[in-house]
Every structure is written in C-alpha cells, then in structure tokens.
C-alpha cells in the first residue's frame, strides 16, 4: 500500500467538526500549493466564519480582514507583492452576503488573485443561519419553515454572476466524493496557475458539508449534496484561460 504524505503546510490537526468539508478543502489547497512550489510565498486572506480555524493549522502567512472584506484586503496584498500567490478563503455567508460587493468587484476588475468560496448553504460558525446560497425550502435557524424565495429572492449563484465577466478562471467543485475531490484538485491547481501566469481573477466555489448545522450524519450530508445541492449548483469549469467553456 502506498502511504499518502500529509502536506507540510498542514502544521497541526485541523479544528473543524468531524465530517466538515473545510478539512478536505484545506488538504487539497495545501497539496496544490506544495506541488506548485508556492508554499513559502503564499498569503491567504480570510475574514470570519469557520475558515478562521485554519489560521493556526495551515502554515501560510495569513491576513485577517473585517467580515466580508477578504477580497479587498487580498487585492491590496497582491498589488504590493505581485510575486506572491494570494488567495482568499471564505465561506458563502462571508463572501456572498456582507462581502458580495468586494467579491464581485475583485472579479469585475479582473484582479489577479484566487478566490476559494466554500458553499455549505448556511452561516456555519454562528449556528446555521440562512445564507445567500441556502436552497429554496431549506430549513435553517432563521428560516425554520424553509426558505421562502418569494420573500428572500432566489439563492445566489456566484458562478452565474461571474460567468459574464472577463476573468481568467471559474469553476465549481465539491468534496462530496473521492472523485469530486480529485476534480477539485485540478480546479484549484488551474486557478493558482492562472494567477501565477498573470491570467487574472480566478474563482473556485466548493460545495461542502456542514453536518453539525445541517443536523445530518456525514453520510446523509453527502447524499444531500448529491441529490439536492448539485442540481441547483452544477459542477464544472466555466471559464478557462479567459475563455468561456461549453459547461
Ligand atoms: C461584523 C460582524 N458581524 C457578524 C459576525 C458574526 N459572524 C461570524 S462568522 C459569520 C458567518 C459565517 O458563515 P460563512 O461565511 O458561510 O462561513 P462558515 O462558517 O459557514 O464556513 C458571521 C455572520 C462577525 N464576526 N462580524
Ligand atoms: S460548524 Fe459546520 S462549517 Fe463549521 S467546522 Fe463545524 S461542520 Fe464545519
Ligand atoms: Mg457557510
């Protein structure tokens, strides 16, 4: 049996709940950064949410922005240190609610950074409130009867919002299966390659389970992503090297 090496960037065990998708995403990002030789020159920008649990366990330089502002802060870092690999790592509540303006304007300006957005359909860290990505009919602590889109509007699809923009790379992946994780690694690598070749803004949204706040076992959480989340948020690469794909 081949032993799989743990990336050195993962300096401590992660602090996420058992079964949380953030842990898989951390591992994929760490593997890609190491394989690309970027481990020592990467700066991560994050703000609030369970993403912040990475700051002690994921060994790049971190800068913490106010809630929602990771893209603005990341852009500032990249502009003064263009030789660095700069990525934002944010939840859907942080990046697409209070931070939507910063997220979209970084894309509109085609800033040369990479955004990783973790879509678990809720505000995880604060106890499972409704997020922009919450599905129609989904029960959360602030939509106990299920999200009523006649009141809240439709779930926000950041891939569709960015698809018309002149950006370098756009993809949506998932950590719901080993096959999905392998594909996600390709997407994250393509995003970082886009940035390091000066190809402009790259964004990878990742469908991710929050078993704690979904109040589901991990097994049920993965079934939920497969059966309910993916039909609304399909996976694929939507922009590559600045060109729209047929996905
Ligand atoms: C100014 C401000 N308002 C509210 C909060 C409370 N808060 C902490 S985390 C969070 C959102 C977390 O949700 P998400 O970004 O989806 O991350 P997740 O935990 O789901 O990965 C909020 C609103 C805060 N930290 N700062
Ligand atoms: S609350 Fe949800 S998103 Fe946060 S660490 Fe736990 S499972 Fe992960
Ligand atoms: Mg979330």
CSV table of C-alpha atoms and ligand atoms in Angstrom, one decimal:
chain,number,residue,atom,x,y,z
A,1,UNK,CA,0.0,0.0,0.0
A,2,UNK,CA,1.3,3.5,-0.9
A,3,UNK,CA,1.4,5.8,2.1
A,4,UNK,CA,0.0,9.2,1.4
A,5,UNK,CA,2.2,12.0,2.7
A,6,UNK,CA,0.5,14.7,4.7
A,7,UNK,CA,1.3,18.2,3.3
A,8,UNK,CA,3.8,20.0,5.4
A,9,UNK,CA,1.6,23.1,5.2
A,10,UNK,CA,-0.9,21.4,7.4
A,11,UNK,CA,1.2,22.1,10.5
A,12,UNK,CA,-1.4,20.9,13.1
A,13,UNK,CA,-4.6,18.8,13.0
A,14,UNK,CA,-7.5,20.8,11.8
A,15,UNK,CA,-10.1,22.1,14.3
A,16,UNK,CA,-13.2,21.6,12.2
A,17,UNK,CA,-16.1,19.4,13.3
A,18,UNK,CA,-15.9,15.8,12.3
A,19,UNK,CA,-17.1,15.4,8.7
A,20,UNK,CA,-16.7,19.1,7.9
A,21,UNK,CA,-15.8,19.7,4.3
A,22,UNK,CA,-13.4,22.5,5.1
A,23,UNK,CA,-10.8,19.9,6.2
A,24,UNK,CA,-10.8,18.2,2.7
A,25,UNK,CA,-10.6,21.6,1.0
A,26,UNK,CA,-7.7,22.6,3.2
A,27,UNK,CA,-5.9,19.5,2.3
A,28,UNK,CA,-6.4,20.0,-1.4
A,29,UNK,CA,-5.2,23.6,-1.3
A,30,UNK,CA,-2.1,22.6,0.7
A,31,UNK,CA,-1.3,19.8,-1.7
A,32,UNK,CA,-1.6,22.1,-4.7
A,33,UNK,CA,0.5,24.9,-3.2
A,34,UNK,CA,3.3,22.5,-2.3
A,35,UNK,CA,3.2,20.7,-5.6
A,36,UNK,CA,3.5,24.1,-7.4
A,37,UNK,CA,6.4,25.2,-5.1
A,38,UNK,CA,4.3,28.1,-3.7
A,39,UNK,CA,4.3,27.0,0.0
A,40,UNK,CA,6.7,29.8,1.1
A,41,UNK,CA,5.4,32.6,-1.0
A,42,UNK,CA,1.6,32.4,-0.5
A,43,UNK,CA,-0.5,34.8,1.5
A,44,UNK,CA,-4.1,33.9,2.5
A,45,UNK,CA,-6.7,36.4,3.2
A,46,UNK,CA,-9.8,35.5,5.3
A,47,UNK,CA,-12.3,37.2,7.4
A,48,UNK,CA,-14.8,35.4,9.6
A,49,UNK,CA,-16.5,32.0,9.9
A,50,UNK,CA,-15.1,28.5,10.3
A,51,UNK,CA,-12.4,29.4,7.7
A,52,UNK,CA,-10.7,31.3,10.6
A,53,UNK,CA,-9.9,28.0,12.3
A,54,UNK,CA,-7.3,27.5,9.6
A,55,UNK,CA,-5.1,30.3,10.8
A,56,UNK,CA,-3.3,28.1,13.4
A,57,UNK,CA,-3.2,24.9,11.4
A,58,UNK,CA,-2.5,25.9,7.8
A,59,UNK,CA,1.1,27.2,7.5
A,60,UNK,CA,1.0,30.1,5.1
A,61,UNK,CA,1.0,33.8,6.1
A,62,UNK,CA,-2.5,34.9,6.9
A,63,UNK,CA,-4.0,38.3,6.9
A,64,UNK,CA,-7.5,38.7,8.6
A,65,UNK,CA,-9.9,41.2,7.1
A,66,UNK,CA,-13.1,42.6,8.6
A,67,UNK,CA,-16.2,40.5,7.9
A,68,UNK,CA,-16.6,40.1,4.1
A,69,UNK,CA,-13.6,42.1,3.1
A,70,UNK,CA,-11.1,39.4,2.4
A,71,UNK,CA,-11.1,40.1,-1.4
A,72,UNK,CA,-10.3,43.8,-0.8
A,73,UNK,CA,-7.5,43.0,1.6
A,74,UNK,CA,-6.2,40.2,-0.7
A,75,UNK,CA,-6.1,42.6,-3.7
A,76,UNK,CA,-4.1,45.1,-1.6
A,77,UNK,CA,-1.6,42.4,-0.7
A,78,UNK,CA,-1.3,41.3,-4.3
A,79,UNK,CA,-0.8,44.8,-5.7
A,80,UNK,CA,2.1,45.5,-3.4
A,81,UNK,CA,3.6,41.9,-3.6
A,82,UNK,CA,2.7,40.7,-7.1
A,83,UNK,CA,5.3,38.0,-6.8
A,84,UNK,CA,3.3,36.3,-4.1
A,85,UNK,CA,0.5,33.8,-4.6
A,86,UNK,CA,-2.5,35.5,-2.9
A,87,UNK,CA,-5.8,33.7,-2.2
A,88,UNK,CA,-9.0,34.4,-0.3
A,89,UNK,CA,-10.6,31.6,1.6
A,90,UNK,CA,-14.1,32.4,2.7
A,91,UNK,CA,-17.5,30.8,3.5
A,92,UNK,CA,-20.6,31.6,1.5
A,93,UNK,CA,-22.1,33.8,4.2
A,94,UNK,CA,-19.0,35.9,4.5
A,95,UNK,CA,-18.1,36.2,0.8
A,96,UNK,CA,-21.6,36.4,-0.7
A,97,UNK,CA,-23.7,38.3,1.9
A,98,UNK,CA,-21.8,41.2,3.6
A,99,UNK,CA,-18.8,40.6,1.3
A,100,UNK,CA,-20.6,40.3,-2.1
A,101,UNK,CA,-19.5,43.8,-3.2
A,102,UNK,CA,-15.8,43.1,-2.5
A,103,UNK,CA,-16.1,39.6,-4.1
A,104,UNK,CA,-17.8,40.9,-7.3
A,105,UNK,CA,-15.7,44.0,-7.7
A,106,UNK,CA,-12.5,42.0,-7.5
A,107,UNK,CA,-13.9,39.9,-10.3
A,108,UNK,CA,-15.2,42.9,-12.3
A,109,UNK,CA,-11.7,44.4,-12.1
A,110,UNK,CA,-10.2,41.0,-13.0
A,111,UNK,CA,-7.8,41.3,-10.1
A,112,UNK,CA,-5.0,38.8,-10.3
A,113,UNK,CA,-5.9,36.8,-7.1
A,114,UNK,CA,-7.6,33.5,-6.5
A,115,UNK,CA,-10.9,33.2,-4.5
A,116,UNK,CA,-12.0,30.0,-2.8
A,117,UNK,CA,-15.6,30.1,-1.7
A,118,UNK,CA,-16.9,27.3,0.5
A,119,UNK,CA,-20.6,26.8,-0.2
A,120,UNK,CA,-22.2,24.9,2.7
A,121,UNK,CA,-25.5,26.7,2.3
A,122,UNK,CA,-25.5,28.4,5.7
A,123,UNK,CA,-23.7,30.5,8.2
A,124,UNK,CA,-21.8,27.6,9.9
A,125,UNK,CA,-19.8,29.2,12.7
A,126,UNK,CA,-22.7,31.2,14.1
A,127,UNK,CA,-25.1,28.3,14.3
A,128,UNK,CA,-26.7,27.6,10.9
A,129,UNK,CA,-28.5,30.8,9.9
A,130,UNK,CA,-29.7,31.3,6.3
A,131,UNK,CA,-27.0,32.4,3.8
A,132,UNK,CA,-27.4,33.7,0.3
A,133,UNK,CA,-26.8,30.2,-1.0
A,134,UNK,CA,-29.5,28.5,1.2
A,135,UNK,CA,-31.7,26.4,-1.1
A,136,UNK,CA,-35.3,27.2,-1.7
A,137,UNK,CA,-37.3,25.4,1.1
A,138,UNK,CA,-34.2,24.6,3.1
A,139,UNK,CA,-34.7,24.9,6.9
A,140,UNK,CA,-32.2,26.9,8.8
A,141,UNK,CA,-32.3,28.5,12.2
A,142,UNK,CA,-33.6,31.8,10.6
A,143,UNK,CA,-35.9,30.0,8.1
A,144,UNK,CA,-37.4,27.3,10.4
A,145,UNK,CA,-40.3,26.7,8.0
A,146,UNK,CA,-37.9,26.5,5.0
A,147,UNK,CA,-36.5,29.4,2.8
A,148,UNK,CA,-39.4,31.2,1.2
A,149,UNK,CA,-37.9,32.6,-2.1
A,150,UNK,CA,-41.0,34.8,-2.6
A,151,UNK,CA,-39.7,36.8,0.4
A,152,UNK,CA,-35.9,36.3,0.2
A,153,UNK,CA,-35.3,36.1,-3.6
A,154,UNK,CA,-33.6,33.2,-5.2
A,155,UNK,CA,-30.4,31.6,-3.9
A,156,UNK,CA,-27.3,33.4,-5.1
A,157,UNK,CA,-25.3,31.6,-7.8
A,158,UNK,CA,-21.9,33.3,-7.8
A,159,UNK,CA,-20.7,31.2,-10.8
A,160,UNK,CA,-23.6,32.6,-12.9
A,161,UNK,CA,-22.8,36.1,-11.6
A,162,UNK,CA,-19.2,35.8,-12.7
A,163,UNK,CA,-19.7,33.9,-15.9
A,164,UNK,CA,-20.3,37.1,-18.0
A,165,UNK,CA,-17.2,38.8,-16.6
A,166,UNK,CA,-13.8,39.0,-18.3
A,167,UNK,CA,-12.0,36.8,-15.7
A,168,UNK,CA,-9.3,34.2,-16.0
A,169,UNK,CA,-10.8,31.1,-14.5
A,170,UNK,CA,-14.1,30.0,-13.0
A,171,UNK,CA,-15.1,26.6,-11.6
A,172,UNK,CA,-17.4,24.9,-9.1
A,173,UNK,CA,-16.2,21.7,-7.4
A,174,UNK,CA,-17.3,19.6,-4.4
A,175,UNK,CA,-15.9,17.4,-1.7
A,176,UNK,CA,-18.8,15.0,-1.7
A,177,UNK,CA,-16.9,12.0,-3.1
A,178,UNK,CA,-13.3,10.9,-3.8
A,179,UNK,CA,-14.0,11.5,-7.5
A,180,UNK,CA,-15.2,15.1,-6.8
A,181,UNK,CA,-12.1,15.8,-4.6
A,182,UNK,CA,-9.8,14.7,-7.4
A,183,UNK,CA,-11.5,17.0,-9.8
A,184,UNK,CA,-11.5,19.8,-7.2
A,185,UNK,CA,-7.7,19.5,-7.0
A,186,UNK,CA,-7.4,20.0,-10.8
A,187,UNK,CA,-9.7,23.1,-10.5
A,188,UNK,CA,-7.7,24.6,-7.6
A,189,UNK,CA,-4.4,24.0,-9.5
A,190,UNK,CA,-5.8,25.6,-12.6
A,191,UNK,CA,-6.9,28.6,-10.5
A,192,UNK,CA,-3.5,29.1,-9.0
A,193,UNK,CA,-1.8,28.5,-12.4
A,194,UNK,CA,-4.0,31.3,-13.8
A,195,UNK,CA,-2.9,33.7,-11.1
A,196,UNK,CA,0.8,32.8,-11.3
A,197,UNK,CA,0.9,33.3,-15.1
A,198,UNK,CA,-0.8,36.7,-14.7
A,199,UNK,CA,-4.0,35.4,-16.2
A,200,UNK,CA,-6.4,37.4,-14.0
A,201,UNK,CA,-9.0,36.6,-11.4
A,202,UNK,CA,-9.8,33.0,-10.6
A,203,UNK,CA,-12.6,31.7,-8.5
A,204,UNK,CA,-13.4,28.2,-7.3
A,205,UNK,CA,-16.7,27.6,-5.4
A,206,UNK,CA,-16.8,24.4,-3.5
A,207,UNK,CA,-19.9,22.5,-2.3
A,208,UNK,CA,-19.1,21.4,1.2
A,209,UNK,CA,-21.0,19.6,4.0
A,210,UNK,CA,-21.7,21.1,7.4
A,211,UNK,CA,-23.0,18.0,9.3
A,212,UNK,CA,-23.2,19.9,12.6
A,213,UNK,CA,-25.6,22.6,11.4
A,214,UNK,CA,-27.4,20.5,8.8
A,215,UNK,CA,-28.1,18.1,11.7
A,216,UNK,CA,-27.3,15.2,9.5
A,217,UNK,CA,-24.8,12.3,9.6
A,218,UNK,CA,-21.9,12.7,7.2
A,219,UNK,CA,-23.4,10.0,5.0
A,220,UNK,CA,-26.7,11.9,4.8
A,221,UNK,CA,-24.9,15.2,4.3
A,222,UNK,CA,-23.1,13.7,1.2
A,223,UNK,CA,-26.4,12.4,-0.1
A,224,UNK,CA,-27.9,15.8,0.4
A,225,UNK,CA,-25.1,17.4,-1.7
A,226,UNK,CA,-25.6,14.8,-4.4
A,227,UNK,CA,-29.4,14.9,-4.6
A,228,UNK,CA,-30.3,18.4,-3.6
A,229,UNK,CA,-27.4,20.8,-3.9
A,230,UNK,CA,-25.7,19.7,-7.1
A,231,UNK,CA,-28.8,20.1,-9.3
A,232,UNK,CA,-29.0,23.8,-8.2
A,233,UNK,CA,-25.3,24.4,-8.2
A,234,UNK,CA,-23.8,22.2,-11.0
A,235,UNK,CA,-20.1,21.4,-11.0
A,236,UNK,CA,-17.6,22.1,-13.8
A,237,UNK,CA,-15.2,24.5,-15.3
A,238,UNK,CA,-17.0,27.6,-16.7
A,239,UNK,CA,-14.1,29.8,-17.8
A,240,UNK,CA,-10.6,28.6,-18.7
A,241,UNK,CA,-7.7,30.9,-19.7
A,242,UNK,CA,-10.2,33.7,-20.0
A,243,UNK,CA,-12.5,31.8,-22.4
A,244,UNK,CA,-16.0,30.6,-21.6
A,245,UNK,CA,-16.4,26.8,-21.9
A,246,UNK,CA,-19.5,24.9,-23.0
A,247,UNK,CA,-20.2,23.7,-19.4
B,1,LIG,C1,-19.1,42.4,11.7
B,1,LIG,C2,-19.5,41.0,12.1
B,1,LIG,N1,-20.8,40.6,12.0
B,1,LIG,C3,-21.2,39.4,12.3
B,1,LIG,C4,-20.2,38.5,12.7
B,1,LIG,C5,-20.7,37.1,13.0
B,1,LIG,N2,-20.2,36.0,12.1
B,1,LIG,C6,-19.2,35.2,12.4
B,1,LIG,S1,-18.9,34.0,11.3
B,1,LIG,C7,-20.2,34.6,10.3
B,1,LIG,C8,-20.6,34.0,9.0
B,1,LIG,C9,-20.1,32.6,8.8
B,1,LIG,O1,-20.7,31.9,7.7
B,1,LIG,P1,-19.8,31.5,6.5
B,1,LIG,O2,-19.1,32.7,5.9
B,1,LIG,O3,-20.8,30.9,5.5
B,1,LIG,O4,-18.8,30.5,7.0
B,1,LIG,P2,-18.9,29.0,7.5
B,1,LIG,O5,-18.7,29.1,9.0
B,1,LIG,O6,-20.3,28.5,7.1
B,1,LIG,O7,-17.9,28.2,6.8
B,1,LIG,C10,-20.8,35.7,10.9
B,1,LIG,C11,-22.0,36.4,10.4
B,1,LIG,C12,-18.9,38.9,12.7
B,1,LIG,N3,-17.9,38.0,13.1
B,1,LIG,N4,-18.5,40.2,12.4
B,2,LIG,S1,-19.9,24.3,12.1
B,2,LIG,FE1,-20.1,23.4,10.0
B,2,LIG,S2,-18.6,24.6,8.7
B,2,LIG,FE2,-18.1,25.0,10.9
B,2,LIG,S3,-16.5,23.5,11.4
B,2,LIG,FE3,-18.4,22.6,12.0
B,2,LIG,S4,-19.1,21.4,10.3
B,2,LIG,FE4,-17.5,22.8,9.5
B,3,LIG,MG1,-21.2,28.9,5.1
